[in-house]
Coordinates of C-alpha atoms and ligand atoms in Angstrom, one line a residue:
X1 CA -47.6 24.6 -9.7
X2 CA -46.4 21.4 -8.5
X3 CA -44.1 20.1 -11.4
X4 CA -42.2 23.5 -11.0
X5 CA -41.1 22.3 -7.3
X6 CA -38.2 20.2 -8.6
X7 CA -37.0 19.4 -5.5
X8 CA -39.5 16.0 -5.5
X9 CA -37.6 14.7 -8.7
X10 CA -34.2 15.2 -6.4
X11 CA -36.2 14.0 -3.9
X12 CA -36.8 10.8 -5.6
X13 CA -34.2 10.1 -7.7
X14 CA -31.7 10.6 -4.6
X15 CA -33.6 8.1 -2.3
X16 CA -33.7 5.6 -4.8
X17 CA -29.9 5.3 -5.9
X18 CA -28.3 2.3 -5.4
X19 CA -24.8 1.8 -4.2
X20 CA -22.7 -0.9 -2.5
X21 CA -24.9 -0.3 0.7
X22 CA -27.8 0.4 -0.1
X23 CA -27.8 -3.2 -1.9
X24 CA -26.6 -4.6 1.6
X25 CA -28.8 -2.6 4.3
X26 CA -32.2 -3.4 2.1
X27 CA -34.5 -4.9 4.4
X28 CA -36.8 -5.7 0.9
X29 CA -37.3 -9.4 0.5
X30 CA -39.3 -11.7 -2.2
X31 CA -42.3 -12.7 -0.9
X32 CA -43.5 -15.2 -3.3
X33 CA -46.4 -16.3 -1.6
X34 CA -47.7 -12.8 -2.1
X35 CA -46.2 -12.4 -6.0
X36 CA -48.4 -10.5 -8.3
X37 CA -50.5 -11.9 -11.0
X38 CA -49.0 -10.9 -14.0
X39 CA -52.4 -9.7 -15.9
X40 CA -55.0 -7.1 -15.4
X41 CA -58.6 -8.9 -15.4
X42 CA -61.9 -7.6 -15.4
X43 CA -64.2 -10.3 -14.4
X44 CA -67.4 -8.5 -15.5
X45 CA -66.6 -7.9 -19.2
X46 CA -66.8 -9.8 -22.5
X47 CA -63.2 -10.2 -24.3
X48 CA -63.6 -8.8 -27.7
X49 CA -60.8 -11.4 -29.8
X50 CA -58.5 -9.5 -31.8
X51 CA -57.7 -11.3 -35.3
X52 CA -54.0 -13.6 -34.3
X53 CA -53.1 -14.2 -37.7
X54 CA -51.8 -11.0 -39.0
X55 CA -50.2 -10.1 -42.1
X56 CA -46.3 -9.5 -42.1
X57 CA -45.1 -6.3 -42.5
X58 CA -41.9 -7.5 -44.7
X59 CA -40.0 -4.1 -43.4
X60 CA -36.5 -5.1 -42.1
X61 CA -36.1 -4.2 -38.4
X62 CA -33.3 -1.8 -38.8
X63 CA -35.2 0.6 -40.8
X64 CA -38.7 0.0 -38.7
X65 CA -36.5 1.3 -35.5
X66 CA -34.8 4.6 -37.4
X67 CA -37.3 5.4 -40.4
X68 CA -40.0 7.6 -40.1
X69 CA -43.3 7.2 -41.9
X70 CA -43.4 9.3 -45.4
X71 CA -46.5 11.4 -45.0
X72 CA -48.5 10.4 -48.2
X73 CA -50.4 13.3 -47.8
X74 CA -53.6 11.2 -47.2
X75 CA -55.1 9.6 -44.2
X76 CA -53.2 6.9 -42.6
X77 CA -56.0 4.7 -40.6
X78 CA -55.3 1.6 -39.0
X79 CA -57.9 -1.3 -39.0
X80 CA -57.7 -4.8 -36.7
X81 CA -55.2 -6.3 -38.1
X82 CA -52.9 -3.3 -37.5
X83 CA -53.9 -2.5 -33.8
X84 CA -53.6 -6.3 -33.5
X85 CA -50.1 -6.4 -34.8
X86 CA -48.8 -2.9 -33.1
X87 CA -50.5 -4.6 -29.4
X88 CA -49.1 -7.7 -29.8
X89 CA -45.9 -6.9 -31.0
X90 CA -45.3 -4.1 -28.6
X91 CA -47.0 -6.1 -25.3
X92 CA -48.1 -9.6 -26.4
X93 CA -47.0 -12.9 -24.9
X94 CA -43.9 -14.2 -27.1
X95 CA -42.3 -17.0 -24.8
X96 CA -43.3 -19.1 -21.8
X97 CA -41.4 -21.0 -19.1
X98 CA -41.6 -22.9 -16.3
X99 CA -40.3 -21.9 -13.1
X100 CA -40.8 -23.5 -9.8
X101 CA -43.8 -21.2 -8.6
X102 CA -45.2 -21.3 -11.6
X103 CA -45.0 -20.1 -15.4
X104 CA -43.6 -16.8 -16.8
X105 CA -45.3 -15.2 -19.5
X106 CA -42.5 -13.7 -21.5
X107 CA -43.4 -10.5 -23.4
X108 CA -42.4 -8.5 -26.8
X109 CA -40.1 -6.3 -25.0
X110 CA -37.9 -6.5 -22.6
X111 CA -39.3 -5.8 -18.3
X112 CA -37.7 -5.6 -15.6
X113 CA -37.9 -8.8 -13.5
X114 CA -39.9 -9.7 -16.0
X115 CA -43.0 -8.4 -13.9
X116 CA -44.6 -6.6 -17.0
X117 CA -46.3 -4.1 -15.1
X118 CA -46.8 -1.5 -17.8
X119 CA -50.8 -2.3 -19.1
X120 CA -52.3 -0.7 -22.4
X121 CA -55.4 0.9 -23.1
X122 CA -57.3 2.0 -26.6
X123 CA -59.1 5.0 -27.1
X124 CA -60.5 4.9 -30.8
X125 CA -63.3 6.0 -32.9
X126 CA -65.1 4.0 -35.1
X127 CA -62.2 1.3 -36.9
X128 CA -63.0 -1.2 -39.6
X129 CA -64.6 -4.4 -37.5
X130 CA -64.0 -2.3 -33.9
X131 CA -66.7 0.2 -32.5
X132 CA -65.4 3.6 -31.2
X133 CA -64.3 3.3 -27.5
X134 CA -62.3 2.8 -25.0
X135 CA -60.9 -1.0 -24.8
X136 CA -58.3 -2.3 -22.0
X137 CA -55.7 -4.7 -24.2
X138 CA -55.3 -8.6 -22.2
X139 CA -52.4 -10.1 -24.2
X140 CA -53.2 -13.6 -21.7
X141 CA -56.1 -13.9 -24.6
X142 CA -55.1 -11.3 -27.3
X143 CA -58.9 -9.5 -26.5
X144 CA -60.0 -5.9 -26.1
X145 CA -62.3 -5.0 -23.2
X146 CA -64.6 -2.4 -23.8
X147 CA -64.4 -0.2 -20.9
X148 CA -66.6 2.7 -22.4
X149 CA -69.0 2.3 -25.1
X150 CA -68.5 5.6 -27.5
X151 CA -65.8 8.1 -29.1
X152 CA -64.1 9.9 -26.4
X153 CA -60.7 11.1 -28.2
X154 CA -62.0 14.7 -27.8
X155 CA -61.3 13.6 -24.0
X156 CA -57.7 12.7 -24.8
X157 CA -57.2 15.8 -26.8
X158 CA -58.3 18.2 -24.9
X159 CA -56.6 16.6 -22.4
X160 CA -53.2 16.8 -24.5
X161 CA -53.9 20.5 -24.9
X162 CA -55.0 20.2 -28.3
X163 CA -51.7 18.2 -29.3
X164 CA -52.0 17.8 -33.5
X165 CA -51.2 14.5 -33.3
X166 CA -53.8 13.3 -30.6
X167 CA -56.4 15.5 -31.7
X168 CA -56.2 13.6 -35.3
X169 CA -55.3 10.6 -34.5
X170 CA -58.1 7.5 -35.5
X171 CA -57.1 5.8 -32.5
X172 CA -54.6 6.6 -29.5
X173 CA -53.1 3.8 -27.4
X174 CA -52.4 5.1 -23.7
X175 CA -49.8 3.3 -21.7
X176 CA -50.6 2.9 -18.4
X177 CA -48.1 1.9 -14.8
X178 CA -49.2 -0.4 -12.5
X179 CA -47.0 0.2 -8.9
X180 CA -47.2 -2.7 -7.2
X181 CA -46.7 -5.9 -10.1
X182 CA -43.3 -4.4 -10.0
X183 CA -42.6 -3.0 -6.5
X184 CA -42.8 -6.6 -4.9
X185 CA -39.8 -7.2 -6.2
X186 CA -38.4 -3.6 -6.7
X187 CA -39.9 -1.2 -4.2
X188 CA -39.8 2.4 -5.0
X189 CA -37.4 2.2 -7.8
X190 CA -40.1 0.8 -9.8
X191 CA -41.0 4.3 -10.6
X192 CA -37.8 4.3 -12.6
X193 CA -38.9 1.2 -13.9
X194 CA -42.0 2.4 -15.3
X195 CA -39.7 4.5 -17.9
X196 CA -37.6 1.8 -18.8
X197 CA -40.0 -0.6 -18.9
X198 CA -42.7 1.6 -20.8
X199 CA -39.8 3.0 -23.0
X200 CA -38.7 -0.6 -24.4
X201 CA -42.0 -1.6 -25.3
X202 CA -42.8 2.1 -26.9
X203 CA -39.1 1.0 -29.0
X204 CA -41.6 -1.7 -30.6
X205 CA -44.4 0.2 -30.4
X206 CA -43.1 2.7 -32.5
X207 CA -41.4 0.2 -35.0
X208 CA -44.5 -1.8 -35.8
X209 CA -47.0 1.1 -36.0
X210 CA -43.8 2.7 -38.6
X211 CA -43.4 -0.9 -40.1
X212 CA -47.6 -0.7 -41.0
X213 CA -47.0 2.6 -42.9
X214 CA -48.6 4.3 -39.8
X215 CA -47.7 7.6 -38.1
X216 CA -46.9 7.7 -34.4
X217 CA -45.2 9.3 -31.1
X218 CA -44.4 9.9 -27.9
X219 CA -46.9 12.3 -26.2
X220 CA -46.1 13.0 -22.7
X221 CA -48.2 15.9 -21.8
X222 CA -51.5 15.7 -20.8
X223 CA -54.0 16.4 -17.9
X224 CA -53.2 13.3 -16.0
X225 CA -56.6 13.1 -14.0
X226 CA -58.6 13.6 -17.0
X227 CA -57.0 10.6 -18.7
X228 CA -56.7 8.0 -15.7
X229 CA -60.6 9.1 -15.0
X230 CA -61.3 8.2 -19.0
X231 CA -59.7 4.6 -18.0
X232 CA -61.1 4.2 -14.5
X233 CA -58.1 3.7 -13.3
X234 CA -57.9 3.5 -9.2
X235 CA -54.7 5.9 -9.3
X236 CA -53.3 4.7 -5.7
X237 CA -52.0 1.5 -8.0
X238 CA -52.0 2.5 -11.4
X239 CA -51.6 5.8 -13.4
X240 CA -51.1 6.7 -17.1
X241 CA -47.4 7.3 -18.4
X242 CA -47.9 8.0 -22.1
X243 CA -50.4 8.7 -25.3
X244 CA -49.4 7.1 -28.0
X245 CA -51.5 8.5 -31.2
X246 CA -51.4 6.0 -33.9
X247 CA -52.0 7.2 -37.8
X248 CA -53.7 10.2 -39.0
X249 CA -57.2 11.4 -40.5
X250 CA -57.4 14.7 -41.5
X251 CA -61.0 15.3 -40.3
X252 CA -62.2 18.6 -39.0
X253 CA -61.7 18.9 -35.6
X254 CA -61.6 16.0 -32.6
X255 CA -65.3 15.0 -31.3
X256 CA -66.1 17.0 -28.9
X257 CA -65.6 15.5 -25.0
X258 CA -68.5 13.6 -23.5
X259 CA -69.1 12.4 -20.3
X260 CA -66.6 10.6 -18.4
X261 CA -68.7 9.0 -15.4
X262 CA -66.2 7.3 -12.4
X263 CA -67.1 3.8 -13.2
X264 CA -65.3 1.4 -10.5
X265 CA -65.3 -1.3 -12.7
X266 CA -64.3 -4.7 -10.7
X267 CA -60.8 -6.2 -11.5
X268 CA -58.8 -9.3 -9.9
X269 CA -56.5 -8.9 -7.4
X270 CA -53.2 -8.8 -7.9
X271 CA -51.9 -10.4 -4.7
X272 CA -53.6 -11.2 -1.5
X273 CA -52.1 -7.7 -0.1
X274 CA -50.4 -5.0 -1.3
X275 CA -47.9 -2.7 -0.1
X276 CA -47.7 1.2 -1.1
X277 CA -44.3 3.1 -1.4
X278 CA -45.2 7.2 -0.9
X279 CA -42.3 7.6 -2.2
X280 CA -43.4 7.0 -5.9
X281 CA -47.0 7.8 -5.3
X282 CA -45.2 11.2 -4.3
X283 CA -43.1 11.3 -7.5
X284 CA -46.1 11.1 -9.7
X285 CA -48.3 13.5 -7.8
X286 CA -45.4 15.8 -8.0
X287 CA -45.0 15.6 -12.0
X288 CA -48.4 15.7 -12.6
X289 CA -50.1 18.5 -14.9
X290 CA -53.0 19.7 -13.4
X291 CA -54.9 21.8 -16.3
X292 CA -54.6 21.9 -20.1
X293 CA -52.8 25.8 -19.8
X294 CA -49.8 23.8 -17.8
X295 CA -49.6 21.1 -20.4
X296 CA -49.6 23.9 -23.4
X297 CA -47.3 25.8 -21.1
X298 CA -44.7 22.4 -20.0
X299 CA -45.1 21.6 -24.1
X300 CA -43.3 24.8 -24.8
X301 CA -40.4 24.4 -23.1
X302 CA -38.3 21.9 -24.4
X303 CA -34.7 21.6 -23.9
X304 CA -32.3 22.3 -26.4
X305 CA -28.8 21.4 -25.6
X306 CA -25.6 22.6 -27.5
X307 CA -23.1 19.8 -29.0
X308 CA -19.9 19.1 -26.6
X309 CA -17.0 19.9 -27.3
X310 CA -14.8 17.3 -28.4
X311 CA -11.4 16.5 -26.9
X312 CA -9.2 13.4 -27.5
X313 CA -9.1 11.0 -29.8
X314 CA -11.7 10.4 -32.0
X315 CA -13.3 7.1 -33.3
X316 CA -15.8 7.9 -36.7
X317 CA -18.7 5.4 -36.9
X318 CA -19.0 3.1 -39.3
X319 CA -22.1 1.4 -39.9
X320 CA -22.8 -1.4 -41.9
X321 CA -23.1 -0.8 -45.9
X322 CA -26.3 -0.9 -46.9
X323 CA -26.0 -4.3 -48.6
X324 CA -24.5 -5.7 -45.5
X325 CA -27.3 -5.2 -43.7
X326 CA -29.9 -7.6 -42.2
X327 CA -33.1 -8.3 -44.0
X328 CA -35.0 -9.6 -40.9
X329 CA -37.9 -8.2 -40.5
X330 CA -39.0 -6.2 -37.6
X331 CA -41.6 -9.2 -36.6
X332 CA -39.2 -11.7 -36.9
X333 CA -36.4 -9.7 -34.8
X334 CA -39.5 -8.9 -32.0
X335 CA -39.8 -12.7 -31.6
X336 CA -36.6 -13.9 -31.4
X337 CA -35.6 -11.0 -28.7
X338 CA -34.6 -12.1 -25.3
X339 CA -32.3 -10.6 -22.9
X340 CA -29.1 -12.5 -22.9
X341 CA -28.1 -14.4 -19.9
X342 CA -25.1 -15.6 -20.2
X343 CA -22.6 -13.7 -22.2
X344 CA -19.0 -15.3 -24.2
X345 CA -16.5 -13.4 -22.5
X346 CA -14.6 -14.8 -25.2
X347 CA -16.4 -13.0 -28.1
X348 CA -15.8 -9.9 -29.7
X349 CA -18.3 -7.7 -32.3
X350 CA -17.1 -5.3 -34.5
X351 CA -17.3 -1.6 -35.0
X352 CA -19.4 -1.5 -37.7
X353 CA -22.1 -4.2 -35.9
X354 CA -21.6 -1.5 -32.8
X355 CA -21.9 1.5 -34.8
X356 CA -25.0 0.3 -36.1
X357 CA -26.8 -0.2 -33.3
X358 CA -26.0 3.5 -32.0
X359 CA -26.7 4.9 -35.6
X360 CA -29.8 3.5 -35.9
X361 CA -31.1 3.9 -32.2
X362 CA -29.9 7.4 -32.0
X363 CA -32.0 9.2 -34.6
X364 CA -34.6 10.5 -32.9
X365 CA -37.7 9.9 -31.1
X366 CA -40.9 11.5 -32.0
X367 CA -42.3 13.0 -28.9
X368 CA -44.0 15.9 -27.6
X369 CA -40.9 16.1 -25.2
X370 CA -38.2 16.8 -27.4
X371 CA -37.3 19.7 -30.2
X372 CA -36.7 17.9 -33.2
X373 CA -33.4 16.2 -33.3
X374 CA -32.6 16.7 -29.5
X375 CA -31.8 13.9 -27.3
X376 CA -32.1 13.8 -23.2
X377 CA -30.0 11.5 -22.4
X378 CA -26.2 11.0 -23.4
X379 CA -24.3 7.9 -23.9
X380 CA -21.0 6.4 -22.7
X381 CA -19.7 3.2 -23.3
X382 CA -17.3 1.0 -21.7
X383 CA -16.1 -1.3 -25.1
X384 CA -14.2 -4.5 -24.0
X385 CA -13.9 -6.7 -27.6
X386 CA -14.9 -4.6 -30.4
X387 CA -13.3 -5.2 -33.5
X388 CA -12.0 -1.9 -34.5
X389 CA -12.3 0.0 -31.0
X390 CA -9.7 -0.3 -28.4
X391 CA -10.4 -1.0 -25.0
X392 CA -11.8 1.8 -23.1
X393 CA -14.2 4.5 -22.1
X394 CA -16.1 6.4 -24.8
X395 CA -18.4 9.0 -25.3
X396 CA -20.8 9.1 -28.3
X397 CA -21.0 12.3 -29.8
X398 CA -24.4 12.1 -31.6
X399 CA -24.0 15.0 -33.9
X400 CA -20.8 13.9 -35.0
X401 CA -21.4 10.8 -35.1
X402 CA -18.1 10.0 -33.5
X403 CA -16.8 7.8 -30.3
X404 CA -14.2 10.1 -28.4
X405 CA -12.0 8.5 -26.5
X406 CA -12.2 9.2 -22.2
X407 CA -9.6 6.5 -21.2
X408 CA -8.0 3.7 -22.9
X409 CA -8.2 0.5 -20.8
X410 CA -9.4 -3.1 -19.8
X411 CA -12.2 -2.1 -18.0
X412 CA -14.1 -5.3 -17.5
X413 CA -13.8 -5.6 -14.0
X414 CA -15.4 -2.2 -13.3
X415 CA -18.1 -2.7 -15.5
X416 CA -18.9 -5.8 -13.5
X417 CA -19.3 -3.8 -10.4
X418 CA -20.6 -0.6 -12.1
X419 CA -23.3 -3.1 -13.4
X420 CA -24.5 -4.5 -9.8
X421 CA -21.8 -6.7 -9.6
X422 CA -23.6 -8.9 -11.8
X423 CA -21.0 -10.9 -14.4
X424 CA -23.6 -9.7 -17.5
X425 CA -21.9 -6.5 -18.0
X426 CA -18.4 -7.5 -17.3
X427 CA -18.9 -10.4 -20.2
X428 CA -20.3 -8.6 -22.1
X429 CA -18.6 -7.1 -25.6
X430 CA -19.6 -3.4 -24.7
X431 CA -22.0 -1.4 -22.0
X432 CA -23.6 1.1 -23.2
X433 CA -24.5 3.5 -19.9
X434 CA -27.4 5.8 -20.5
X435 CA -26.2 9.5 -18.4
X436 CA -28.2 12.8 -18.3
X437 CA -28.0 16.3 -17.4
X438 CA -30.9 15.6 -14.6
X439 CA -30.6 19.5 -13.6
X440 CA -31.2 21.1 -16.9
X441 CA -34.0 18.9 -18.1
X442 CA -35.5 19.6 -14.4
X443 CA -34.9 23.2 -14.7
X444 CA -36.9 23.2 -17.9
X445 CA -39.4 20.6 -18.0
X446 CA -39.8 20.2 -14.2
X447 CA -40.6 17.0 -12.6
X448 CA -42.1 15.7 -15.5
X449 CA -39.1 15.7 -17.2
X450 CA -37.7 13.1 -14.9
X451 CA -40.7 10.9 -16.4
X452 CA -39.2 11.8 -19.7
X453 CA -35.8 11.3 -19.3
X454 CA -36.5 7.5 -18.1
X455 CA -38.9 7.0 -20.8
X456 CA -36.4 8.4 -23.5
X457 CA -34.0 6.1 -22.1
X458 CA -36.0 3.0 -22.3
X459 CA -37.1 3.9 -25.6
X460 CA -33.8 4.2 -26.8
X461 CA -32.6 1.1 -25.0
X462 CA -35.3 -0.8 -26.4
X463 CA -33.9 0.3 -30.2
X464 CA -31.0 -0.9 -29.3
X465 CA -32.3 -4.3 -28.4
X466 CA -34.0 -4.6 -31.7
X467 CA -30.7 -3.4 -33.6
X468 CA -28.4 -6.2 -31.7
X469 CA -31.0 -8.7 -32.5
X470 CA -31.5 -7.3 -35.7
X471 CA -27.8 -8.5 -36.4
X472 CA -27.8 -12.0 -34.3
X473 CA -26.2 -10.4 -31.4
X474 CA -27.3 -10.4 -27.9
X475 CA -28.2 -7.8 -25.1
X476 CA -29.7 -7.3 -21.6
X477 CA -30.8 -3.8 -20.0
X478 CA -29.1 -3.6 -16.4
X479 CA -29.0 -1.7 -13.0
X480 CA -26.5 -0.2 -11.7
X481 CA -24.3 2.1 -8.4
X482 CA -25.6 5.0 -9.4
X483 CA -22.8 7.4 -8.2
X484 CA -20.3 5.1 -9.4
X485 CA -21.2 5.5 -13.0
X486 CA -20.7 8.7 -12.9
X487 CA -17.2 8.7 -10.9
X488 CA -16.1 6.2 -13.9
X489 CA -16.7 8.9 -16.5
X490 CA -15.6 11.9 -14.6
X491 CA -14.5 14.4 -15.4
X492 CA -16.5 14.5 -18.5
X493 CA -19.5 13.3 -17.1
X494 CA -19.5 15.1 -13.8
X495 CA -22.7 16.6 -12.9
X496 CA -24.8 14.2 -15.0
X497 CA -27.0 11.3 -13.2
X498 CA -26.8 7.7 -14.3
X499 CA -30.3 6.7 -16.0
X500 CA -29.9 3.7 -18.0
X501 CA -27.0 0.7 -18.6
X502 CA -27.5 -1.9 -21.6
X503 CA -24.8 -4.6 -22.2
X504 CA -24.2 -6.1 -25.8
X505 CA -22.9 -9.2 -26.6
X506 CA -22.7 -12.6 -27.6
X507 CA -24.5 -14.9 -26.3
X508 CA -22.5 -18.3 -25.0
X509 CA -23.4 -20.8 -26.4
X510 CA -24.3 -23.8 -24.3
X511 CA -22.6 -26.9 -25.6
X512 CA -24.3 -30.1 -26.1
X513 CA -24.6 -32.4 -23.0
Ligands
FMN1 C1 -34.2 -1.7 -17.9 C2 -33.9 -3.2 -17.7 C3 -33.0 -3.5 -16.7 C4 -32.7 -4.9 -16.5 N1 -31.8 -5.2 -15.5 C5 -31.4 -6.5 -15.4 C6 -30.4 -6.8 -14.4 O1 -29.9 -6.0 -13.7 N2 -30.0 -8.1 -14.4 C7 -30.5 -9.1 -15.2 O2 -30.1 -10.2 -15.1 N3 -31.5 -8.8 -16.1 C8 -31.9 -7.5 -16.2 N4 -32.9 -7.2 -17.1 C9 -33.5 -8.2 -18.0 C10 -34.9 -8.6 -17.6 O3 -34.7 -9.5 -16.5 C11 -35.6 -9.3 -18.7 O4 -35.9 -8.3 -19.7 C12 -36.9 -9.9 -18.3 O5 -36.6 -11.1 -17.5 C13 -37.7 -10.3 -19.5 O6 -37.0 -11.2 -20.3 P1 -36.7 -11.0 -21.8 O7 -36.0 -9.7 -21.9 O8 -35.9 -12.1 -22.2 O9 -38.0 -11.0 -22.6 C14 -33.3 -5.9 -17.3 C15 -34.1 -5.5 -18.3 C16 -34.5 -4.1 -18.5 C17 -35.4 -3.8 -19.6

């Protein structure tokens, strides 16, 4: 079996490190005559309008991010206005801004390079004012496009080995890559980028479908040719990441599969050529499940790690009281997210604003990836002006809910470089880097858990986007010298591989001209 061979996701994940030189020797340029358009189109079909007014949820953000749906027992089925609200909120177009080549469309969550090349597709029975099939979401016009006329979740199920929460789910959103909107700017790390990028959106995702009293998660495995053939997708340029079953009917069994006929339906160009990077297409081949006995198998084995043992000093959490905490809603916080561009080195946040955004991002995701309560990824932070903290390097000890201490220290200037040399992280009130046993979840989930690890991240990161703007605060995801990270953090991060960096802050504040 191919995701067994883990020496692809070393493969990959070693030729796509950046450091100091690789930044220098890259012979990658911008060619903007050749930019991607920023929408998948299908010239051929009818949009289907999806209702733009939609009621408000009126659940405050920090709970929608870190609250889980209170099974009522009964069936939990979402009609238009919900699908609207969970597509638009999670993918929709929130912003737009001139540039000189053009316009950017600026979405719900936050994208590398803005370049929004994670596309989502609906596989659904029969919903109140929506006819069971399979629909392509356009957020340029906030349609569906019916791709496949019919109910075809017994695909997706048996697909997902019979997962409980595909198999009775009312409807399943499917998040889907596409390689080359974001490797003309970022070549083959975009296969990184589809983790981060799918993960911040599935953040909202899951907030929104929580916020509409709906249940939903992450579910990872799954025959990978079975589902891209269900969406006709031309897998040289685009391949599915993720299922994401939305609410819950407790009806018999799934319908049972039909027909999935190769369909080659037309679609616009994205640029006049494109280029292909092996290197990905490689990745993906190598972390795909071929048969619905190696997804039931991969589902199985899920890593469980032990808590570390703490040394040094020890900072306890302290999140916000209850009545200190925003009321914003989770729309509201969606619409006024934007990744900060200019931090106040001059600022500072406190502990409890901090430990809020860690508490509430932090409590687990719902996926098929993870035993309940683990987490993949670990977190470090560099804090520069936190109210409460002292300068320094810090591990966050989940279970304990507790920042321990690596090195005291004004570490701005290293979270600059660490950060790409960029000045966002080193203005920034704290970084928060994202750092994983790679070898462990390789050694049990295979290449596939490379996929997972990303995505856990990006999901994570994208909570804590919502919780920063949740409190007024500000934040941008980052890139980063990859073996740099993890000298800053050694010893106790040696043998771990950088995955993820987020900076908080405030934002500065541009005085009037
Ligand atoms: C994982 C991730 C990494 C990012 N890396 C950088 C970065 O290195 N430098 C930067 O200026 N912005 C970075 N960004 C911010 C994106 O450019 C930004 O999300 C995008 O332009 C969309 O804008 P918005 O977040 O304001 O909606 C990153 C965003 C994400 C999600």
């Amino acid at each position: 079996m191919k995701n067994s061979d883990i020496r692809a996701a070393w493969k990959y994940h070693d030729g796509t490190k950046h450091s100091y030189w690789s930044v220098r020797t890259s012979t990658h340029f911008l060619d903007w005559a050749n930019r991607p358009g920023p929408f998948k189109i299908y010239p051929g079909i009818e949009p289907i309008a999806l209702p733009r007014e939609m009621r408000q949820t009126g659940v405050a953000a920090l709970a929608a991010i870190s609250e889980r749906v209170p099974s009522s027992g009964g069936d939990a089925v979402p009609d238009l206005q919900d699908l609207a609200r969970i597509l638009f909120f999670s993918a929709g177009i929130t912003k737009q801004r001139e540039y000189p080549g053009g316009e950017i469309y600026f979405r719900a969550a936050a994208c590398t390079g803005a370049l929004y090349e994670i596309e989502l597709y609906v596989v659904t029975g029969a919903l109140k004012g929506l006819d069971a099939g399979v629909y392509h979401f356009n957020p340029a016009d906030i349609s569906l496009r019916m791709l496949r006329h019919g109910d075809f979740r017994g695909n997706l199920a048996e697909a997902a080995a019979m997962e409980a929460a595909v198999a009775h789910a009312p409807a399943t959103i499917v998040c889907a890559g596409t390689y080359w909107r974001n490797a003309w700017k970022y070549a083959a790390r975009t296969y990184r980028h589809f983790g981060w990028d799918n993960g911040t959106l599935l953040a909202n995702m899951l907030a929104v479908a929580a916020a509409s009293g709906l249940p939903a998660e992450v579910v990872l495995g799954f025959v990978d040719i079975e589902v891209n053939r269900l969406l006709d997708l031309d897998t040289r340029r685009e391949v599915s990441l993720c299922l994401v079953p939305i609410g819950l009917t407790r009806e018999g069994s799934p319908p049972a599969p039909r027909e999935a006929a190769v369909m080659g339906l037309e679609t616009i160009p994205l640029s006049k050529r494109e280029m292909e990077f092996p290197a990905m297409v490689e990745m993906h081949d190598a972390s795909s499940l071929a048969s619905e006995e190696e997804v039931a198998q991969w589902r199985e084995k899920r890593p469980v790690f032990s808590p570390s043992a703490s040394a040094g000093e020890q900072v306890r959490l302290q999140p916000l009281r209850e009545e200190e905490q925003p009321a914003d809603t989770i729309e509201e916080v969606i619409l006024r997210r934007g990744s900060t561009r200019t931090f106040d080195p001059a600022a500072a946040i406190t502990l409890a604003q901090l430990s809020t955004i860690l508490d509430r991002a932090t409590r687990g995701l719902p996926a098929d990836f993870l035993a309940d309560g683990a987490q993949l990824n670990d977190i470090y932070l560099i804090a520069h002006a936190v109210h409460g903290l002292a300068p320094g390097a810090y591990f966050f000890c989940r279970e304990r809910k507790t920042l321990e201490l690596l090195k005291h220290g004004k570490f701005r200037g290293e979270a600059g470089r660490l950060g790409l040399e960029q000045q966002l992280p080193a203005d920034a009130c704290v970084d928060v880097f994202f750092l994983a046993d790679l070898k462990r979840i390789l050694e049990g989930c295979g290449n596939r858990g490379y996929r997972a690890v990303q995505l856990e991240a990006g999901a994570i990161g994208g909570k804590m986007y919502l919780a920063a703007y949740a409190q007024r605060l500000g934040a941008s995801g980052l890139t980063f010298f990859d073996d740099e990270v993890i000298q800053f953090f050694s010893p106790h991060a040696k043998e771990k591989s950088a995955i993820f960096l987020l900076a908080v802050g405030k934002p500065l504040k541009r005085k009037p001209q």
